[in-house]
Tab-separated table of C-alpha atoms in Angstrom:
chain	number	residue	atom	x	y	z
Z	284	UNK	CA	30.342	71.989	64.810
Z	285	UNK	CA	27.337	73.371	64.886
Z	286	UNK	CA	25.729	71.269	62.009
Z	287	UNK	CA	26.865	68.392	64.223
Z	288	UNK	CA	25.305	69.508	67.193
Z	289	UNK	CA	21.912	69.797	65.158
Z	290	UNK	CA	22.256	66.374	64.353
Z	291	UNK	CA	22.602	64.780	67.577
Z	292	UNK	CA	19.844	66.851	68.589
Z	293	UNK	CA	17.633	65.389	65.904
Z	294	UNK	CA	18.704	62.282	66.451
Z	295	UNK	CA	17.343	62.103	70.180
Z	296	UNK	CA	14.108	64.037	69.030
Z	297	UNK	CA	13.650	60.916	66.558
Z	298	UNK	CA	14.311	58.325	69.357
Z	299	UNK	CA	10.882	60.044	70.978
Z	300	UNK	CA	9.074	59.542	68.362
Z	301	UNK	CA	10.295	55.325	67.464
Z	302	UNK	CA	8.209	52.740	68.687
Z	303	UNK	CA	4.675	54.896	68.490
Z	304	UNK	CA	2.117	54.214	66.346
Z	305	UNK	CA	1.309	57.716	66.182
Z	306	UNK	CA	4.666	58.939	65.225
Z	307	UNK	CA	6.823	56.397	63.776
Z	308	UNK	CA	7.956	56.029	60.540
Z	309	UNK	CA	9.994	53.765	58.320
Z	310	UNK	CA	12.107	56.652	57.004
Z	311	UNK	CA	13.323	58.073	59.990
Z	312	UNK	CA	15.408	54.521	59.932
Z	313	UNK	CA	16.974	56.135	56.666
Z	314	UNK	CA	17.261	59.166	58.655
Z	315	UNK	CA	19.151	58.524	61.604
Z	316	UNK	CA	21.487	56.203	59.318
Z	317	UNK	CA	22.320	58.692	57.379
Z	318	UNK	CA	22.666	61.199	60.039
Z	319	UNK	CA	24.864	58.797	61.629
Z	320	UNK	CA	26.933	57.988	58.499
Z	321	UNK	CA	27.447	61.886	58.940
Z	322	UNK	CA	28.367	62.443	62.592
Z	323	UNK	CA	31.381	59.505	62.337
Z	324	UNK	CA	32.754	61.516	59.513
Z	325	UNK	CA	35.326	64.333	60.713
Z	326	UNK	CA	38.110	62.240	62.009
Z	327	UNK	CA	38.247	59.746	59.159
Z	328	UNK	CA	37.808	62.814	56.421
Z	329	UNK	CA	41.025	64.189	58.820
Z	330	UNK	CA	43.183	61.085	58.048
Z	331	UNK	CA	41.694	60.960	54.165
Z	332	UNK	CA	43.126	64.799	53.888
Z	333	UNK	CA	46.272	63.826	55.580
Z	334	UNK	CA	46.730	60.739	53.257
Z	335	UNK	CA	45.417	62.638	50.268
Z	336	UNK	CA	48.478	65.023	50.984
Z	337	UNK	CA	50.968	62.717	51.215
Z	338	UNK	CA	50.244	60.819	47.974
Z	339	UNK	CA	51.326	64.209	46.198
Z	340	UNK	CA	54.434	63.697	47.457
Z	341	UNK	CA	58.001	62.940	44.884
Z	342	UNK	CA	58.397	59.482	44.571
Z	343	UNK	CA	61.638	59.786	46.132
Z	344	UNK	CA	59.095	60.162	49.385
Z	345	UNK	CA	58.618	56.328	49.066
Z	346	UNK	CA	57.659	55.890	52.737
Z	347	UNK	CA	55.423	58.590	53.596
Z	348	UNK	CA	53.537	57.722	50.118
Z	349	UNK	CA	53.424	54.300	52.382
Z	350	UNK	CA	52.477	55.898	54.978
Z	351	UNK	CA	49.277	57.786	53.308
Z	352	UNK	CA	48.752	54.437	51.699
Z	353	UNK	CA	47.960	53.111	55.330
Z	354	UNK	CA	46.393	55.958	56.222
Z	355	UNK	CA	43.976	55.679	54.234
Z	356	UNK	CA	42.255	52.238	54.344
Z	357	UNK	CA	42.559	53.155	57.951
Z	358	UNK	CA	40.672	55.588	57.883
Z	359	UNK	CA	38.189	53.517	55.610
Z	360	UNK	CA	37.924	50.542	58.630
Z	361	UNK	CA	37.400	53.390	61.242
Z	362	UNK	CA	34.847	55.345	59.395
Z	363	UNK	CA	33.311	51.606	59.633
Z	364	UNK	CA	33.675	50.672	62.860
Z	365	UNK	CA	32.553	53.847	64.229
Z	366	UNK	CA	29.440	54.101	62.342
Z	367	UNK	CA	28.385	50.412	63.606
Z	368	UNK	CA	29.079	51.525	67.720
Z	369	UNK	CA	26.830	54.359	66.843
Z	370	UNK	CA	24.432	51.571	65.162
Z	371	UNK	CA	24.691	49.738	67.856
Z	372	UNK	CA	24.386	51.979	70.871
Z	373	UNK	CA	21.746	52.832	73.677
Z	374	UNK	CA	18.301	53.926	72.600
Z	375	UNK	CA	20.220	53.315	68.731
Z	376	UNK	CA	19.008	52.062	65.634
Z	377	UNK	CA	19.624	48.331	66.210
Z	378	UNK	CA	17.736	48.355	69.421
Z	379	UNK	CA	14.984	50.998	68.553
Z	380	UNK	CA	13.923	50.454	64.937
Z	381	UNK	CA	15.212	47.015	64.030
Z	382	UNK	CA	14.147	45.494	67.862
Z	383	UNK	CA	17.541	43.824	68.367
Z	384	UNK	CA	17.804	42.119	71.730
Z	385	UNK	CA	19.961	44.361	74.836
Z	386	UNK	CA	22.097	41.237	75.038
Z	387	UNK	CA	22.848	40.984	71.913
Z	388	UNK	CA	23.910	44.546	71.333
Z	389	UNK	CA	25.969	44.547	74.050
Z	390	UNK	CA	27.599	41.621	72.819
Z	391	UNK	CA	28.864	42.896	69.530
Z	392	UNK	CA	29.350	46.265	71.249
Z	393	UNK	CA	31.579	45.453	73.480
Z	394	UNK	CA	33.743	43.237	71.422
Z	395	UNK	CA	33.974	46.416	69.026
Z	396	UNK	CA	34.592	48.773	71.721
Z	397	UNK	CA	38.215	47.127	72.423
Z	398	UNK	CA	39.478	45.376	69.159
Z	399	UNK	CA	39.160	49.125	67.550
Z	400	UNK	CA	42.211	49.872	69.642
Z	401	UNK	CA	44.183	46.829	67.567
Z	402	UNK	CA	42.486	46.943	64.466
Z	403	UNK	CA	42.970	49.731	63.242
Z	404	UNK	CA	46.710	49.643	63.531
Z	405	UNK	CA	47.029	46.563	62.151
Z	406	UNK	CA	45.536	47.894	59.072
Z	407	UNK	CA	47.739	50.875	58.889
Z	408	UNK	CA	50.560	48.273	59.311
Z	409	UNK	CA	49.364	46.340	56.403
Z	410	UNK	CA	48.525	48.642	53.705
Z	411	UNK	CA	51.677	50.449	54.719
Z	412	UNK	CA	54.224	47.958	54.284
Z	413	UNK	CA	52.561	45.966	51.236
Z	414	UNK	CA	52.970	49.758	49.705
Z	415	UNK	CA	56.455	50.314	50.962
Z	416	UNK	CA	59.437	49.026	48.229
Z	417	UNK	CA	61.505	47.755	51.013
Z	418	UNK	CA	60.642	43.909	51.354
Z	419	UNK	CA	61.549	43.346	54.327
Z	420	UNK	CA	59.029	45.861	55.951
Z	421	UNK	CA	56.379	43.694	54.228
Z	422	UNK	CA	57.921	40.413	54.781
Z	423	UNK	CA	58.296	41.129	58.439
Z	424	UNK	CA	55.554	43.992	60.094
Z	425	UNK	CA	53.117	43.281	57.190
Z	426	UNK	CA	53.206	39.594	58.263
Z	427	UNK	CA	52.870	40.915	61.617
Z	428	UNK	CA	50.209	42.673	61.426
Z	429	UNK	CA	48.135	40.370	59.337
Z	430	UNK	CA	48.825	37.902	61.894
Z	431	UNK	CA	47.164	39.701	65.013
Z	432	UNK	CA	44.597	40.589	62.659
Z	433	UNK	CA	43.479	37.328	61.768
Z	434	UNK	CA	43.928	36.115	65.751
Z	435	UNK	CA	41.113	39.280	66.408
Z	436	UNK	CA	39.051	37.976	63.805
Z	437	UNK	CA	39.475	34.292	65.725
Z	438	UNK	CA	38.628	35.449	68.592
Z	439	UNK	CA	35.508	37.818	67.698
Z	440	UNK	CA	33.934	34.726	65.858
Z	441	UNK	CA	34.280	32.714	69.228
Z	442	UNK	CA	32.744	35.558	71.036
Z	443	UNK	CA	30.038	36.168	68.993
Z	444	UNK	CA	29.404	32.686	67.771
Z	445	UNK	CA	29.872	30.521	70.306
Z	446	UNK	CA	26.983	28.067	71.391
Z	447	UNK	CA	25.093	28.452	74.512
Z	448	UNK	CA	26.438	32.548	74.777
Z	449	UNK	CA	26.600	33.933	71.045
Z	450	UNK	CA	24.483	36.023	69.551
Z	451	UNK	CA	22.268	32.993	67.455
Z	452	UNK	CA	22.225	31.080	70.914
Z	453	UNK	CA	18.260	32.490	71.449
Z	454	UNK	CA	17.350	31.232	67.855
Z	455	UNK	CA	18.905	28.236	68.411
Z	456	UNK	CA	16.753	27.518	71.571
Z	457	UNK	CA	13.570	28.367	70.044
Z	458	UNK	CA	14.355	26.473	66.802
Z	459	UNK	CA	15.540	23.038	68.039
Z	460	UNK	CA	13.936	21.279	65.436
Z	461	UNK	CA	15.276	22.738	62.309
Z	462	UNK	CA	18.367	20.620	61.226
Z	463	UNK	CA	20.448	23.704	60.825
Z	464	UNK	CA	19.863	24.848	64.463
Z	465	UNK	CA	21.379	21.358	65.494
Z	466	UNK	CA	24.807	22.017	63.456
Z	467	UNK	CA	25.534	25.025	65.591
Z	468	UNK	CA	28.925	23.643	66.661
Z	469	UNK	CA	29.543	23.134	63.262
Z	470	UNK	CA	28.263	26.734	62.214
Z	471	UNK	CA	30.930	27.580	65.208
Z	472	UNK	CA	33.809	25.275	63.299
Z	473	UNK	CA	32.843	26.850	59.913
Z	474	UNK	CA	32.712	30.648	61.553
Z	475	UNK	CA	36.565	30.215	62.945
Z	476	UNK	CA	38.134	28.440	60.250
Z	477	UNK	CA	37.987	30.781	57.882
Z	478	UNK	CA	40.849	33.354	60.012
Z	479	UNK	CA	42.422	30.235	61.130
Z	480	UNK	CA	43.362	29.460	57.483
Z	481	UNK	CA	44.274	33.252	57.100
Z	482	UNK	CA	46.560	32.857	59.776
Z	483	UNK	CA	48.143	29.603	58.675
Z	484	UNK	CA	49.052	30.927	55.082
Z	485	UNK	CA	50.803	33.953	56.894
Z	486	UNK	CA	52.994	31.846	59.359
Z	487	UNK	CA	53.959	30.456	55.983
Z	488	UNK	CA	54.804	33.068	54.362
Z	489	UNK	CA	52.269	33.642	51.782
């Protein structure tokens, strides 16, 4: 805890000290990445442990090996999306070193703030099923939860992607004249077709 609380606290000192010409530096970037990478780390190491554990179990244990299983790779998308919010919040790396616009971290931000909460499961639901021996668990949760999955993606791309309020809209707008700016309802089509087709080959069973 107290390596943790050192740091945050180095963190902020290094958020003085962006955006100066005195005092900033390049690898402070790698720095507060790292130190970020770092600080999102105890809760997913937690499941990890907790998964690790069950994997040593008898193979008679079939479901809670299936349950570690899940565990696991969600622990992987949480480490993830954690270490993005932290990426992406206040006085953060996206808007201090790399100059990302407010709006458009606040975008993202806030579309990752609530599709954690139905994510994550839906991962654990995945990998826990496709691992279990029972088919019906897979053919039926699995299924499930790939297809609220895919739906999130949907709706994220629509979010983030959509023209006139995305996050490209301000690049559009000051690049009218490239040809690839004008196909930004097709850039839209191409961006939510790809979970749509997810979705359709799980309603079918695939």
């Amino acid at each position: 805890m107290a390596r943790l609380f050192y740091i945050r606290k180095t963190v902020c000192a290094i958020r003085e000290k962006v955006g100066k010409p005195y005092t900033d530096k390049i690898y402070y970037t790698f720095k507060v990445l790292l130190f970020n990478f770092i600080l999102v780390l105890p809760v997913p190491l937690l499941l990890f442990y907790i998964s690790w554990q069950l994997s040593l179990l008898a193979f008679h244990h079939d479901f809670s090996r299936a349950i570690g299983v899940g565990l696991h790779h969600a622990a992987i998308v949480l480490m993830i999306l954690q270490f993005f919010k932290r990426f992406l919040e206040d006085q953060g790396i996206a808007e201090l070193h790399f100059r990302w616009q407010k709006k458009t971290i606040c975008l993202v931000r806030n579309q990752l703030n609530w599709m954690q909460f139905v994510i994550i499961p839906c991962i654990f639901i995945m990998y826990m099923t496709s691992a279990n021996n029972v088919a019906e668990h897979s053919n039926s949760l699995g299924r499930l939860g790939l297809i609220i999955f895919t739906t999130l993606l949907f709706v994220l791309a629509i979010r983030l992607f959509q023209p006139g309020k995305g996050i490209l809209n301000d690049y559009f707008i000051k690049n009218t004249t490239l040809w690839w700016a004008r196909l930004r309802y097709f850039w839209l089509i191409v961006f939510i077709s790809i979970p749509v087709i997810i979705f359709g080959f799980a309603i079918m069973g695939y």
